[in-house]
mmCIF file of C-alpha atoms in Angstrom:
data_model
loop_
_atom_site.group_PDB
_atom_site.id
_atom_site.type_symbol
_atom_site.label_atom_id
_atom_site.label_comp_id
_atom_site.label_asym_id
_atom_site.label_seq_id
_atom_site.Cartn_x
_atom_site.Cartn_y
_atom_site.Cartn_z
ATOM 1 C CA MET S 1 142.871 139.570 127.606
ATOM 2 C CA SER S 2 140.459 138.215 129.643
ATOM 3 C CA PRO S 3 141.684 136.073 132.782
ATOM 4 C CA ARG S 4 139.795 133.453 131.365
ATOM 5 C CA PHE S 5 142.003 133.121 128.482
ATOM 6 C CA ARG S 6 145.278 133.880 130.495
ATOM 7 C CA LEU S 7 148.402 132.041 129.232
ATOM 8 C CA PRO S 8 150.209 130.068 132.207
ATOM 9 C CA LEU S 9 153.432 132.250 132.625
ATOM 10 C CA PRO S 10 156.884 131.020 131.194
ATOM 11 C CA PRO S 11 158.376 128.690 134.039
ATOM 12 C CA GLN S 12 161.166 131.509 134.711
ATOM 13 C CA GLU S 13 159.130 133.720 135.734
ATOM 14 C CA ASN S 14 156.638 130.933 138.056
ATOM 15 C CA ARG S 15 159.716 129.769 139.370
ATOM 16 C CA ALA S 16 160.733 133.333 140.892
ATOM 17 C CA LYS S 17 157.802 133.803 142.236
ATOM 18 C CA GLN S 18 157.524 130.282 143.780
ATOM 19 C CA SER S 19 160.755 130.059 144.786
ATOM 20 C CA ALA S 20 161.439 131.555 147.564
ATOM 21 C CA TYR S 21 164.989 129.526 148.178
ATOM 22 C CA ALA S 22 166.730 132.001 145.710
ATOM 23 C CA ASN S 23 166.047 134.369 147.674
ATOM 24 C CA ILE S 24 166.434 133.323 150.818
ATOM 25 C CA GLY S 25 170.421 131.799 149.110
ATOM 26 C CA LEU S 26 171.142 135.081 148.335
ATOM 27 C CA GLY S 27 170.721 136.398 151.638
ATOM 28 C CA LEU S 28 172.983 133.995 153.327
ATOM 29 C CA LEU S 29 175.341 133.714 150.687
ATOM 30 C CA LEU S 30 175.629 137.848 151.141
ATOM 31 C CA GLY S 31 175.512 138.199 154.550
ATOM 32 C CA GLY S 32 177.434 135.255 155.458
ATOM 33 C CA VAL S 33 180.832 137.062 152.725
ATOM 34 C CA LEU S 34 179.757 140.601 154.202
ATOM 35 C CA ALA S 35 180.794 139.415 157.547
ATOM 36 C CA ALA S 36 182.674 136.645 158.162
ATOM 37 C CA PRO S 37 185.680 139.206 157.379
ATOM 38 C CA ALA S 38 184.193 141.764 160.061
ATOM 39 C CA PHE S 39 184.273 138.954 162.153
ATOM 40 C CA PHE S 40 187.240 137.989 161.606
ATOM 41 C CA PHE S 41 189.727 141.170 161.559
ATOM 42 C CA VAL S 42 187.307 143.398 163.546
ATOM 43 C CA ALA S 43 185.646 142.074 166.284
ATOM 44 C CA ASN S 44 188.353 138.587 166.298
ATOM 45 C CA SER S 45 185.781 136.472 166.815
ATOM 46 C CA VAL S 46 186.498 132.847 165.584
ATOM 47 C CA PRO S 47 182.432 131.741 166.320
ATOM 48 C CA LEU S 48 181.554 134.068 164.646
ATOM 49 C CA THR S 49 182.903 134.202 161.329
ATOM 50 C CA ALA S 50 182.331 130.245 161.317
ATOM 51 C CA LEU S 51 178.352 131.022 161.564
ATOM 52 C CA ALA S 52 178.500 133.206 158.704
ATOM 53 C CA LEU S 53 180.721 130.741 156.931
ATOM 54 C CA SER S 54 178.043 127.918 157.525
ATOM 55 C CA ALA S 55 175.750 130.991 156.880
ATOM 56 C CA VAL S 56 177.746 131.228 153.448
ATOM 57 C CA LEU S 57 177.411 127.422 153.615
ATOM 58 C CA LEU S 58 173.118 126.985 153.842
ATOM 59 C CA GLY S 59 172.609 129.865 150.910
ATOM 60 C CA THR S 60 174.858 127.810 148.423
ATOM 61 C CA ILE S 61 173.389 125.407 149.259
ATOM 62 C CA ALA S 62 169.987 126.910 148.841
ATOM 63 C CA LEU S 63 171.058 128.293 144.922
ATOM 64 C CA PHE S 64 171.696 124.668 144.579
ATOM 65 C CA LEU S 65 167.539 123.438 145.646
ATOM 66 C CA ASP S 66 166.520 126.086 143.655
ATOM 67 C CA ARG S 67 168.111 125.742 140.375
ATOM 68 C CA SER S 68 166.757 122.178 141.106
ATOM 69 C CA LEU S 69 163.669 123.684 141.548
ATOM 70 C CA PRO S 70 160.955 121.509 138.598
ATOM 71 C CA GLN S 71 160.841 123.357 135.543
ATOM 72 C CA VAL S 72 156.365 122.789 135.276
ATOM 73 C CA PRO S 73 155.594 124.661 138.720
ATOM 74 C CA PRO S 74 153.045 122.393 141.374
ATOM 75 C CA ARG S 75 150.280 124.392 140.067
ATOM 76 C CA ALA S 76 150.352 123.795 136.798
ATOM 77 C CA ALA S 77 151.702 120.570 136.867
ATOM 78 C CA GLN S 78 148.252 119.122 139.026
ATOM 79 C CA LEU S 79 146.270 121.149 136.122
ATOM 80 C CA LEU S 80 147.989 118.998 133.744
ATOM 81 C CA LEU S 81 147.063 116.313 135.169
ATOM 82 C CA GLU S 82 143.606 117.123 136.558
ATOM 83 C CA SER S 83 142.351 118.124 132.901
ATOM 84 C CA GLY S 84 143.414 114.346 131.514
ATOM 85 C CA LEU S 85 142.139 112.794 133.945
ATOM 86 C CA ALA S 86 139.266 114.358 133.703
ATOM 87 C CA ASN S 87 138.998 114.179 129.087
ATOM 88 C CA LEU S 88 140.207 110.258 129.534
ATOM 89 C CA SER S 89 137.219 110.654 132.740
ATOM 90 C CA GLY S 90 134.674 111.658 130.440
ATOM 91 C CA LEU S 91 135.517 108.323 127.459
ATOM 92 C CA LEU S 92 135.343 106.229 130.161
ATOM 93 C CA GLU S 93 131.989 107.205 131.372
ATOM 94 C CA GLU S 94 130.680 107.837 127.914
ATOM 95 C CA THR S 95 131.499 104.386 127.327
ATOM 96 C CA GLY S 96 130.246 102.771 129.766
ATOM 97 C CA VAL S 97 133.395 100.979 130.853
ATOM 98 C CA ILE S 98 133.065 100.077 134.786
ATOM 99 C CA ALA S 99 136.309 97.128 134.542
ATOM 100 C CA GLN S 100 139.486 97.240 137.017
ATOM 101 C CA ALA S 101 142.181 98.255 134.834
ATOM 102 C CA VAL S 102 145.039 95.990 134.789
ATOM 103 C CA TYR S 103 148.535 97.743 135.352
ATOM 104 C CA LEU S 104 151.001 95.878 133.219
ATOM 105 C CA PRO S 105 154.981 95.858 133.125
ATOM 106 C CA SER S 106 156.797 97.446 130.326
ATOM 107 C CA THR S 107 157.588 93.223 129.784
ATOM 108 C CA LEU S 108 153.966 92.701 128.742
ATOM 109 C CA THR S 109 153.556 96.407 126.042
ATOM 110 C CA GLU S 110 156.774 96.192 124.816
ATOM 111 C CA GLY S 111 157.875 99.492 125.505
ATOM 112 C CA GLN S 112 156.227 102.343 128.561
ATOM 113 C CA PRO S 113 154.238 100.473 130.969
ATOM 114 C CA ARG S 114 150.487 100.406 130.612
ATOM 115 C CA ALA S 115 147.584 99.839 131.723
ATOM 116 C CA LEU S 116 144.510 97.975 129.776
ATOM 117 C CA ILE S 117 141.588 98.734 130.931
ATOM 118 C CA PRO S 118 139.061 95.148 129.593
ATOM 119 C CA LEU S 119 136.024 96.748 127.445
ATOM 120 C CA SER S 120 134.036 93.366 128.877
ATOM 121 C CA SER S 121 134.863 92.066 132.033
ATOM 122 C CA HIS S 122 131.968 89.424 132.777
ATOM 123 C CA GLY S 123 132.901 90.471 137.298
ATOM 124 C CA GLN S 124 136.857 88.198 136.535
ATOM 125 C CA ARG S 125 139.830 88.530 136.048
ATOM 126 C CA PRO S 126 141.511 88.983 132.749
ATOM 127 C CA THR S 127 144.315 87.403 131.905
ATOM 128 C CA VAL S 128 146.307 89.573 130.223
ATOM 129 C CA SER S 129 149.167 88.011 127.821
ATOM 130 C CA GLN S 130 151.912 89.603 125.702
ATOM 131 C CA ILE S 131 150.612 92.437 124.136
ATOM 132 C CA ASN S 132 152.650 93.420 120.974
ATOM 133 C CA SER S 133 150.751 96.660 119.841
ATOM 134 C CA GLN S 134 150.637 100.237 120.713
ATOM 135 C CA ARG S 135 147.160 101.052 119.738
ATOM 136 C CA LEU S 136 144.897 102.225 121.897
ATOM 137 C CA ILE S 137 142.327 99.297 121.212
ATOM 138 C CA VAL S 138 143.909 96.802 121.187
ATOM 139 C CA GLU S 139 143.348 91.882 122.489
ATOM 140 C CA PHE S 140 144.762 90.607 124.838
ATOM 141 C CA GLY S 141 143.601 87.271 124.765
ATOM 142 C CA PRO S 142 142.298 84.406 122.522
ATOM 143 C CA HIS S 143 138.613 85.573 123.081
ATOM 144 C CA PRO S 144 136.579 87.516 121.097
ATOM 145 C CA ASP S 145 135.669 89.072 123.721
ATOM 146 C CA ASP S 146 139.147 90.315 124.827
ATOM 147 C CA VAL S 147 139.094 93.811 123.661
ATOM 148 C CA GLY S 148 140.420 96.417 125.832
ATOM 149 C CA LEU S 149 141.542 100.166 125.834
ATOM 150 C CA LEU S 150 145.265 100.519 126.657
ATOM 151 C CA VAL S 151 146.025 103.772 128.130
ATOM 152 C CA SER S 152 149.304 105.695 129.810
ATOM 153 C CA THR S 153 148.354 106.296 132.685
ATOM 154 C CA PRO S 154 149.731 109.061 135.634
ATOM 155 C CA GLY S 155 152.719 105.830 137.173
ATOM 156 C CA GLY S 156 153.275 104.780 133.499
ATOM 157 C CA GLY S 157 154.742 107.431 132.854
ATOM 158 C CA ALA S 158 156.553 108.353 137.057
ATOM 159 C CA LEU S 159 158.654 105.012 135.999
ATOM 160 C CA SER S 160 160.939 106.946 133.780
ATOM 161 C CA LEU S 161 161.700 109.002 136.644
ATOM 162 C CA LEU S 162 163.585 106.095 137.994
ATOM 163 C CA ASP S 163 167.065 105.506 137.192
ATOM 164 C CA GLU S 164 167.490 101.621 138.193
ATOM 165 C CA HIS S 165 166.079 98.750 138.109
ATOM 166 C CA ILE S 166 162.872 97.761 140.275
ATOM 167 C CA GLY S 167 163.445 95.410 142.384
ATOM 168 C CA SER S 168 160.610 92.695 143.475
ATOM 169 C CA THR S 169 160.921 92.666 147.531
ATOM 170 C CA SER S 170 159.214 94.844 149.972
ATOM 171 C CA ALA S 171 162.402 96.521 151.028
ATOM 172 C CA GLU S 172 163.164 97.880 146.757
ATOM 173 C CA LEU S 173 159.163 98.387 146.362
ATOM 174 C CA GLU S 174 159.340 100.723 149.127
ATOM 175 C CA SER S 175 162.122 102.301 148.669
ATOM 176 C CA ALA S 176 161.143 102.950 144.767
ATOM 177 C CA LEU S 177 157.905 103.979 145.608
ATOM 178 C CA THR S 178 159.849 106.615 148.122
ATOM 179 C CA LYS S 179 161.890 107.462 146.208
ATOM 180 C CA LEU S 180 158.964 109.059 143.266
ATOM 181 C CA LEU S 181 156.040 109.635 146.134
ATOM 182 C CA VAL S 182 158.717 111.244 148.604
ATOM 183 C CA GLY S 183 161.464 112.737 146.763
ATOM 184 C CA ALA S 184 160.068 112.873 143.031
ATOM 185 C CA PHE S 185 156.902 114.410 143.518
ATOM 186 C CA ASP S 186 156.527 115.505 146.898
ATOM 187 C CA ILE S 187 153.248 114.599 147.769
ATOM 188 C CA ALA S 188 154.266 112.004 150.158
ATOM 189 C CA SER S 189 155.885 111.498 153.745
ATOM 190 C CA THR S 190 156.461 107.956 154.003
ATOM 191 C CA VAL S 191 155.797 104.783 152.760
ATOM 192 C CA GLN S 192 155.534 100.897 153.603
ATOM 193 C CA VAL S 193 155.162 98.288 151.384
ATOM 194 C CA ASN S 194 153.512 94.469 152.570
ATOM 195 C CA GLN S 195 153.658 91.520 150.880
ATOM 196 C CA GLU S 196 151.281 88.324 151.545
ATOM 197 C CA ASN S 197 149.963 85.587 149.189
ATOM 198 C CA GLY S 198 150.055 87.977 145.696
ATOM 199 C CA LEU S 199 148.605 91.222 147.927
ATOM 200 C CA VAL S 200 150.725 94.620 148.061
ATOM 201 C CA THR S 201 149.298 96.834 150.932
ATOM 202 C CA VAL S 202 150.907 99.895 150.487
ATOM 203 C CA ARG S 203 150.319 103.075 153.200
ATOM 204 C CA VAL S 204 151.434 105.916 152.311
ATOM 205 C CA GLY S 205 151.424 108.762 154.581
ATOM 206 C CA GLY S 206 151.523 112.445 154.915
ATOM 207 C CA ILE S 207 149.850 112.701 151.313
ATOM 208 C CA ARG S 208 149.170 116.872 150.439
ATOM 209 C CA LEU S 209 147.192 116.114 146.806
ATOM 210 C CA SER S 210 143.835 115.931 146.863
ATOM 211 C CA THR S 211 141.956 114.646 144.276
ATOM 212 C CA GLY S 212 138.729 115.429 143.105
ATOM 213 C CA ILE S 213 135.934 112.855 142.659
ATOM 214 C CA LEU S 214 136.069 111.019 138.554
ATOM 215 C CA TRP S 215 134.646 108.338 137.137
ATOM 216 C CA VAL S 216 138.165 107.516 135.913
ATOM 217 C CA HIS S 217 139.285 107.076 139.381
ATOM 218 C CA ARG S 218 137.261 103.945 139.942
ATOM 219 C CA ILE S 219 139.121 102.417 137.505
ATOM 220 C CA LEU S 220 142.465 103.744 136.867
ATOM 221 C CA GLY S 221 142.769 104.593 141.306
ATOM 222 C CA THR S 222 143.798 108.435 142.310
ATOM 223 C CA PRO S 223 146.697 109.099 140.730
ATOM 224 C CA VAL S 224 148.972 108.055 143.977
ATOM 225 C CA ALA S 225 147.210 104.544 143.744
ATOM 226 C CA SER S 226 148.249 104.570 139.701
ATOM 227 C CA VAL S 227 151.783 104.724 141.118
ATOM 228 C CA ALA S 228 152.164 102.218 143.730
ATOM 229 C CA ALA S 229 150.869 99.318 141.017
ATOM 230 C CA ALA S 230 152.748 100.655 138.370
ATOM 231 C CA VAL S 231 155.831 100.435 140.312
ATOM 232 C CA VAL S 232 154.079 96.663 141.556
ATOM 233 C CA ALA S 233 153.488 95.802 138.346
ATOM 234 C CA GLU S 234 157.229 96.793 136.426
ATOM 235 C CA GLY S 235 158.741 95.576 140.436
ATOM 236 C CA ARG S 236 157.039 92.050 140.075
ATOM 237 C CA LYS S 237 156.767 91.944 136.401
ATOM 238 C CA ALA S 238 152.959 91.037 136.790
ATOM 239 C CA PRO S 239 150.059 92.259 136.035
ATOM 240 C CA VAL S 240 148.305 94.092 138.593
ATOM 241 C CA VAL S 241 144.706 95.738 139.783
ATOM 242 C CA ILE S 242 143.745 97.934 142.372
ATOM 243 C CA GLU S 243 141.656 95.782 144.679
ATOM 244 C CA SER S 244 140.468 98.505 146.892
ATOM 245 C CA GLU S 245 142.057 102.215 147.933
ATOM 246 C CA ALA S 246 141.560 103.863 151.089
ATOM 247 C CA ARG S 247 141.882 106.998 152.792
ATOM 248 C CA LYS S 248 141.866 108.043 156.129
ATOM 249 C CA LYS S 249 143.282 111.606 156.963
ATOM 250 C CA ASP S 250 146.370 112.556 155.684
ATOM 251 C CA VAL S 251 146.238 108.064 155.408
ATOM 252 C CA VAL S 252 146.500 106.164 151.977
ATOM 253 C CA THR S 253 146.142 102.023 151.984
ATOM 254 C CA VAL S 254 146.069 100.940 148.867
ATOM 255 C CA ARG S 255 145.652 96.764 147.997
ATOM 256 C CA LEU S 256 146.788 95.343 145.670
ATOM 257 C CA ALA S 257 146.157 91.817 143.867
ATOM 258 C CA VAL S 258 148.867 90.984 142.117
ATOM 259 C CA THR S 259 147.017 88.193 139.041
ATOM 260 C CA ARG S 260 150.347 85.868 137.742
ATOM 261 C CA MET R 1 158.890 121.250 148.382
ATOM 262 C CA ARG R 2 158.843 119.931 152.263
ATOM 263 C CA ILE R 3 161.368 117.339 151.414
ATOM 264 C CA TYR R 4 163.951 120.604 150.103
ATOM 265 C CA ASN R 5 162.596 121.926 153.801
ATOM 266 C CA ARG R 6 163.330 120.033 155.991
ATOM 267 C CA TYR R 7 166.431 119.201 154.291
ATOM 268 C CA LEU R 8 167.514 122.363 155.166
ATOM 269 C CA LEU R 9 166.134 122.774 158.599
ATOM 270 C CA VAL R 10 168.845 119.831 159.531
ATOM 271 C CA LEU R 11 171.378 121.514 157.890
ATOM 272 C CA ALA R 12 170.905 124.845 159.534
ATOM 273 C CA ALA R 13 170.347 123.258 163.316
ATOM 274 C CA ALA R 14 173.497 120.515 162.258
ATOM 275 C CA PHE R 15 175.980 123.776 161.748
ATOM 276 C CA THR R 16 174.004 125.850 164.761
ATOM 277 C CA LEU R 17 174.636 123.237 166.299
ATOM 278 C CA SER R 18 178.170 122.022 166.285
ATOM 279 C CA THR R 19 179.088 126.313 166.407
ATOM 280 C CA THR R 20 177.398 126.601 170.309
ATOM 281 C CA LEU R 21 179.446 123.238 171.223
ATOM 282 C CA LEU R 22 181.854 123.479 169.773
ATOM 283 C CA ALA R 23 182.748 127.503 170.823
ATOM 284 C CA ALA R 24 181.182 126.249 174.529
ATOM 285 C CA TYR R 25 184.606 123.677 174.261
ATOM 286 C CA GLY R 26 186.585 127.040 173.549
ATOM 287 C CA GLN R 27 187.297 125.975 170.031
ATOM 288 C CA ASP R 28 189.316 128.718 168.493
ATOM 289 C CA ARG R 29 190.289 127.425 164.792
ATOM 290 C CA LEU R 30 188.444 128.036 162.083
ATOM 291 C CA ASP R 31 189.257 125.152 160.481
ATOM 292 C CA ALA R 32 187.979 122.869 163.251
ATOM 293 C CA TYR R 33 184.727 124.650 162.865
ATOM 294 C CA PHE R 34 184.531 124.221 158.723
ATOM 295 C CA THR R 35 185.689 120.240 159.517
ATOM 296 C CA ALA R 36 182.427 119.549 161.229
ATOM 297 C CA TYR R 37 180.651 121.455 158.465
ATOM 298 C CA VAL R 38 181.922 119.384 156.847
ATOM 299 C CA ILE R 39 180.950 116.078 157.925
ATOM 300 C CA GLU R 40 177.501 117.050 158.969
ATOM 301 C CA TYR R 41 176.731 118.262 155.617
ATOM 302 C CA LEU R 42 178.331 115.083 153.833
ATOM 303 C CA VAL R 43 176.310 113.021 156.263
ATOM 304 C CA VAL R 44 173.243 114.913 156.381
ATOM 305 C CA THR R 45 173.314 114.558 152.602
ATOM 306 C CA LEU R 46 173.824 111.415 152.649
ATOM 307 C CA LEU R 47 170.375 110.790 154.885
ATOM 308 C CA PHE R 48 168.376 112.449 152.862
ATOM 309 C CA VAL R 49 169.324 109.219 149.861
ATOM 310 C CA TYR R 50 164.996 110.118 148.678
ATOM 311 C CA LEU R 51 165.802 113.961 147.304
ATOM 312 C CA ASP R 52 165.175 114.043 143.232
ATOM 313 C CA PRO R 53 168.580 112.987 141.711
ATOM 314 C CA ARG R 54 168.674 115.948 139.735
ATOM 315 C CA THR R 55 169.134 117.801 143.453
ATOM 316 C CA ARG R 56 171.605 115.001 144.372
ATOM 317 C CA ARG R 57 173.723 115.878 141.586
ATOM 318 C CA LEU R 58 173.516 118.969 142.232
ATOM 319 C CA LEU R 59 174.740 119.044 145.906
ATOM 320 C CA ASP R 60 177.454 115.575 145.280
ATOM 321 C CA GLY R 61 178.856 118.485 143.350
ATOM 322 C CA LEU R 62 178.850 120.919 146.151
ATOM 323 C CA GLY R 63 180.529 117.934 148.629
ATOM 324 C CA TYR R 64 183.483 117.082 145.979
ATOM 325 C CA VAL R 65 183.831 120.873 146.229
ATOM 326 C CA LEU R 66 183.592 121.105 150.548
ATOM 327 C CA PHE R 67 185.399 117.811 150.531
ATOM 328 C CA GLY R 68 188.358 119.589 148.298
ATOM 329 C CA GLY R 69 188.539 121.764 151.361
ATOM 330 C CA PHE R 70 188.939 119.472 153.750
ATOM 331 C CA VAL R 71 191.671 117.658 151.980
ATOM 332 C CA VAL R 72 193.453 121.226 151.621
ATOM 333 C CA ILE R 73 193.305 121.565 155.381
ATOM 334 C CA VAL R 74 194.275 118.031 156.053
ATOM 335 C CA LEU R 75 198.166 118.530 153.687
ATOM 336 C CA PHE R 76 198.418 122.313 155.688
ATOM 337 C CA LYS R 77 198.262 120.207 158.816
ATOM 338 C CA VAL R 78 200.552 117.533 157.697
ATOM 339 C CA LEU R 79 202.525 119.705 156.152
ATOM 340 C CA GLU R 80 202.551 121.397 159.535
ATOM 341 C CA ILE R 81 203.575 118.179 161.444
ATOM 342 C CA LEU R 82 206.124 117.909 158.689
ATOM 343 C CA ARG R 83 207.756 121.459 159.288
ATOM 344 C CA ARG R 84 208.205 120.652 162.990
ATOM 345 C CA SER R 85 209.654 117.577 163.208
#
């Protein structure tokens, strides 16, 4: 089989290759279990026995961390994300859509939070009321021009990883975004959220996700901006538009406008 | 997986520091070391509040086991004191 058509390895093999936690865990666990009796009975040293005990504990924790690693390896996940976005990008570029997407909360879409891409914008932000359809092409207003594409976004999908309800205060939005970007995805180190007059500024530090230049990023934003917009839309229970997105070294600043 | 690396490093540093300090103060009871490790584990795990929910569930399970060990040590101590009196 040529390398081009080689299928990804099954998750277990991939995980074994990628994760060093299992090796470290086993090493510490076995080393600690063997060293503890030797230190206690032969060397008669309590501090060294305690050190061996701490190695057993750290080894167990490392093995637990290995078990909780994601089933899809990060590279495979990035590949899937990029191919999905590239397809959507091609579709949007061909249809000539240039309007910014409006991120909608689940209360407006009857299900998963999604983004609405207006097919004609006239330079104005669309006013979106309830959307009762789950189709790709939907009507979102009373005018004949009020037609758009209702699409799933990386941010909308990410919300399913949050267990609890998202609040609307800056601290609650910051907590939800930190849980996703720092905890679940591990693609950033810090998140700061500020709200002022319907404008939400999200500053994400220590970014470790590189994104290429795609047409879809002009409309939906980069994956980080998409997550920020989806969380803010869900927290504020209102449509949100990405006003601007700037990257300086490893800090991304996303400005979001709450449209209601 | 940098958050996991940071978590492991912080725990390893805390365990090493407490072992060094207790050894420097001439502590020769294994249960004292174990108690210090359990407290450090619970505190550090609590501070890493943004760990993945699946990881947190597993670590919470280990926390219950360690806390059980801590309770057993306390019980033995209480029994020892009662026996003396």
